[in-house]
Amino acid sequence: DAEITQSPRHKITETGRQVTLACHQTWNHNNMFWYRQDLGHGLRLIHYSYGVQDTNKGEVSDGYSVSRSNTEDLPLTLESAASSQTSVYFCASSESNGGYNEQFFGPGTRLTVL
Amino acid sequence: ILNVEQSPQSLHVQEGDSTNFTCSFPSSNFYALHWYRWETAKSPEALFVMTLNGDEKKKGRISATLNTKEGYSYLYIKGSQPEDSATYLCASWWDTGGFKTIFGAGTRLFVKA
């Protein structure tokens, strides 16, 4: 069965370190998204991609970067981790642009920055 | 400024009660609206994707309506069951020369047996 996975599921790191969170989907979806879950805000979009070599900034992109070298993967990098980036991160994918298709979410990665 | 508002923030009902939540969004350049159900310790799962004014969707005891002219959507749950306890999220999409999506903060539903 097709799925979307995230790794690691839990990560503790120190302020200033670079961290990469992995997202891998086997749906063959062109669209992939990274969100962070914050209390009182629901899910906030960090970065998204509509295909290989395409990346776009979301509403809370500062301090994060992504790259899309193939259809299956969209890794999220925190360039220099800050305590404000402690959160639960969700990756999602969908079939088409523009919201005509539902997003499928991964299980989430809980990141703690000390 | 694009923003999505959901109300109420939380709701406590008894088993068997029917309930409804609201999702409000700017209607200009609206493209689509998603409803998701999010259980604790799990990932959000899609309930409905809605795109047309007057669109109505139904899945079992859950239904949704959409008014794109005034910028709101209602989610209804008929005869709430304890297993309906979850956070219900809506996400609006707009076409502003490129597609943009924002999630609301969610409505947390508690159904007491």
Coordinates of C-alpha atoms in Angstrom, one line a residue:
Chain A
D1 CA 0.0 0.0 0.0
A2 CA 1.1 3.5 -0.7
E3 CA 2.2 5.5 2.3
I4 CA 4.0 8.6 3.5
T5 CA 6.7 8.2 6.2
Q6 CA 8.7 10.5 8.3
S7 CA 12.0 10.0 10.1
P8 CA 13.1 10.3 12.8
R9 CA 9.8 10.2 14.8
H10 CA 11.5 12.0 17.7
K11 CA 14.6 14.2 17.8
I12 CA 16.3 16.1 20.5
T13 CA 19.0 18.6 19.4
E14 CA 20.9 21.6 20.6
T15 CA 20.5 25.2 19.7
G16 CA 22.6 26.1 16.7
R17 CA 22.9 22.6 15.2
Q18 CA 21.7 21.8 11.7
V19 CA 18.9 19.2 11.6
T20 CA 17.3 17.4 8.7
L21 CA 13.9 15.8 8.9
A22 CA 13.0 13.2 6.2
C23 CA 9.8 12.7 4.4
H24 CA 9.2 9.9 1.9
Q25 CA 6.0 9.1 0.0
T26 CA 5.1 6.3 -2.3
W27 CA 1.9 7.7 -3.6
N28 CA 3.8 9.2 -6.6
H29 CA 2.3 12.6 -5.8
N30 CA 3.8 15.7 -7.3
N31 CA 2.9 17.9 -4.4
M32 CA 4.5 17.7 -1.0
F33 CA 4.2 20.0 2.0
W34 CA 5.8 20.6 5.4
Y35 CA 3.8 21.9 8.3
R36 CA 4.5 22.6 11.9
Q37 CA 1.9 22.2 14.6
D38 CA 1.7 25.0 17.2
L39 CA -0.7 25.5 20.0
G40 CA -3.5 27.9 19.0
H41 CA -2.4 27.9 15.4
G42 CA -3.3 24.5 14.1
L43 CA -1.0 23.6 11.2
R44 CA 1.2 26.3 9.7
L45 CA 2.8 25.8 6.2
I46 CA 6.6 26.0 6.2
H47 CA 7.5 25.0 2.6
Y48 CA 5.9 23.2 -0.3
S49 CA 6.8 21.7 -3.6
Y50 CA 4.8 21.1 -6.8
G51 CA 7.3 18.8 -8.4
V52 CA 11.0 17.9 -8.8
Q53 CA 13.2 21.0 -8.5
D54 CA 10.3 23.1 -7.5
T55 CA 10.2 24.6 -3.9
N56 CA 8.2 27.5 -2.5
K57 CA 8.0 29.3 0.8
G58 CA 5.0 29.0 3.1
E59 CA 3.9 31.4 5.9
V60 CA 6.6 30.4 8.4
S61 CA 9.6 29.6 6.2
D62 CA 12.3 31.6 8.1
G63 CA 15.1 29.3 9.3
Y64 CA 14.0 26.3 7.2
S65 CA 14.9 25.0 3.8
V66 CA 13.8 22.2 1.5
S67 CA 15.0 20.6 -1.7
R68 CA 13.2 18.3 -4.1
S69 CA 15.5 16.1 -6.1
N70 CA 13.0 13.3 -6.8
T71 CA 9.3 12.7 -6.6
E72 CA 9.4 10.7 -3.4
D73 CA 11.3 12.8 -1.0
L74 CA 11.1 16.3 0.5
P75 CA 13.7 16.7 3.3
L76 CA 13.3 19.7 5.6
T77 CA 16.4 21.3 7.0
L78 CA 16.7 23.6 10.0
E79 CA 19.9 25.5 9.2
S80 CA 20.6 26.5 12.8
A81 CA 18.1 25.1 15.2
A82 CA 16.4 27.5 17.7
S83 CA 14.3 26.8 20.7
S84 CA 11.3 28.5 18.9
Q85 CA 11.5 25.6 16.4
T86 CA 10.5 23.1 19.0
S87 CA 7.4 21.7 17.5
V88 CA 5.7 18.7 15.9
Y89 CA 6.4 18.6 12.1
F90 CA 4.1 17.0 9.6
C91 CA 4.8 16.2 6.0
A92 CA 1.9 15.8 3.6
S93 CA 1.4 15.0 -0.1
S94 CA -1.4 15.4 -2.6
E95 CA -2.1 14.5 -6.1
S96 CA -2.7 17.8 -7.8
N97 CA -2.1 21.5 -7.4
G98 CA -4.5 24.0 -5.9
G99 CA -6.3 22.0 -3.4
Y100 CA -8.6 20.0 -5.6
N101 CA -7.3 16.8 -3.9
E102 CA -7.0 16.0 -0.2
Q103 CA -3.6 15.9 1.5
F104 CA -2.2 12.7 3.0
F105 CA -0.3 13.3 6.2
G106 CA 2.7 11.5 7.6
P107 CA 2.9 10.4 11.3
G108 CA 4.8 13.5 12.4
T109 CA 8.2 14.2 13.9
R110 CA 8.5 15.6 17.4
L111 CA 11.5 17.9 17.5
T112 CA 12.9 19.4 20.7
V113 CA 15.6 22.1 20.6
L114 CA 17.4 22.5 23.9
Chain B
I1 CA -4.4 39.3 5.0
L2 CA -5.5 35.7 4.5
N3 CA -6.7 34.0 7.6
V4 CA -9.0 31.1 8.5
E5 CA -11.2 31.2 11.6
Q6 CA -12.8 28.3 13.2
S7 CA -15.5 28.4 15.9
P8 CA -16.0 27.3 18.5
Q9 CA -12.5 26.6 19.7
S10 CA -13.8 23.6 21.7
L11 CA -17.1 21.9 22.2
H12 CA -18.4 19.4 24.8
V13 CA -21.5 17.4 23.9
Q14 CA -23.3 14.3 25.1
E15 CA -23.5 11.1 23.1
G16 CA -26.5 11.4 20.7
D17 CA -26.3 15.2 20.4
S18 CA -26.0 16.7 17.0
T19 CA -23.5 19.5 16.6
N20 CA -21.9 21.8 14.1
F21 CA -18.8 23.9 13.6
T22 CA -18.0 26.9 11.5
C23 CA -15.0 27.7 9.2
S24 CA -14.7 31.3 7.9
F25 CA -12.3 32.4 5.2
P26 CA -11.8 35.4 2.9
S27 CA -13.9 34.7 -0.2
S28 CA -11.8 36.6 -2.7
N29 CA -9.9 34.3 -5.0
F30 CA -11.3 31.3 -3.2
Y31 CA -10.4 28.0 -4.8
A32 CA -11.1 25.0 -2.4
L33 CA -11.9 24.1 1.2
H34 CA -10.7 21.0 3.0
W35 CA -12.1 19.5 6.2
Y36 CA -9.8 17.1 8.2
R37 CA -10.4 15.0 11.3
W38 CA -7.5 14.8 13.7
E39 CA -7.4 12.3 16.5
T40 CA -5.0 12.7 19.3
A41 CA -1.6 11.1 18.6
K42 CA -2.5 10.5 15.0
S43 CA -2.2 12.4 11.7
P44 CA -5.0 14.5 10.2
E45 CA -7.2 12.6 7.8
A46 CA -9.3 14.2 5.1
L47 CA -13.1 14.3 5.4
F48 CA -14.1 16.4 2.5
V49 CA -12.8 18.5 -0.3
M50 CA -15.2 21.2 -1.4
T51 CA -14.9 23.6 -4.3
L52 CA -18.2 25.0 -5.6
N53 CA -20.6 27.5 -4.0
G54 CA -23.5 25.5 -2.5
D55 CA -21.4 22.4 -2.5
E56 CA -22.6 19.8 0.0
K57 CA -20.7 16.6 1.0
K58 CA -21.8 13.8 3.3
K59 CA -20.0 10.8 4.8
G60 CA -22.1 8.7 7.2
R61 CA -23.2 11.0 10.0
I62 CA -20.9 13.8 9.0
S63 CA -21.9 16.4 6.4
A64 CA -20.6 19.8 5.2
T65 CA -21.8 22.8 3.3
L66 CA -20.0 25.6 1.6
N67 CA -20.8 29.2 0.9
T68 CA -18.1 30.7 -1.2
K69 CA -19.8 34.1 -1.7
E70 CA -19.8 34.9 2.0
G71 CA -16.8 32.8 2.9
Y72 CA -17.9 30.1 5.3
S73 CA -18.4 26.4 5.6
Y74 CA -20.3 24.4 8.2
L75 CA -19.5 20.9 9.4
Y76 CA -22.3 18.9 10.9
I77 CA -22.2 15.8 13.0
K78 CA -25.5 14.0 13.6
G79 CA -25.9 11.9 16.7
S80 CA -22.4 12.3 18.0
Q81 CA -20.6 9.3 19.3
P82 CA -17.6 9.1 21.7
E83 CA -15.4 8.0 18.7
D84 CA -16.2 11.4 17.0
S85 CA -14.1 13.0 19.7
A86 CA -11.3 14.7 17.8
T87 CA -10.1 18.0 16.4
Y88 CA -11.7 19.1 13.2
L89 CA -9.6 21.3 11.0
C90 CA -10.5 23.2 7.9
A91 CA -8.0 24.5 5.3
S92 CA -8.8 27.1 2.7
W93 CA -7.1 27.4 -0.7
W94 CA -6.9 30.5 -2.8
D95 CA -5.6 31.2 -6.3
T96 CA -3.7 34.5 -6.0
G97 CA -1.5 34.0 -9.1
G98 CA -0.2 30.9 -7.3
F99 CA -2.0 28.6 -5.0
K100 CA -2.0 29.4 -1.2
T101 CA -3.4 27.4 1.7
I102 CA -4.0 28.2 5.3
F103 CA -5.3 26.0 8.0
G104 CA -7.6 27.1 10.8
A105 CA -6.7 26.4 14.4
G106 CA -9.4 23.7 14.7
T107 CA -12.4 22.9 16.7
R108 CA -11.8 20.3 19.5
L109 CA -14.9 18.1 20.0
F110 CA -15.4 16.1 23.2
V111 CA -18.3 13.6 23.1
K112 CA -19.2 12.2 26.5
A113 CA -20.8 8.7 26.7

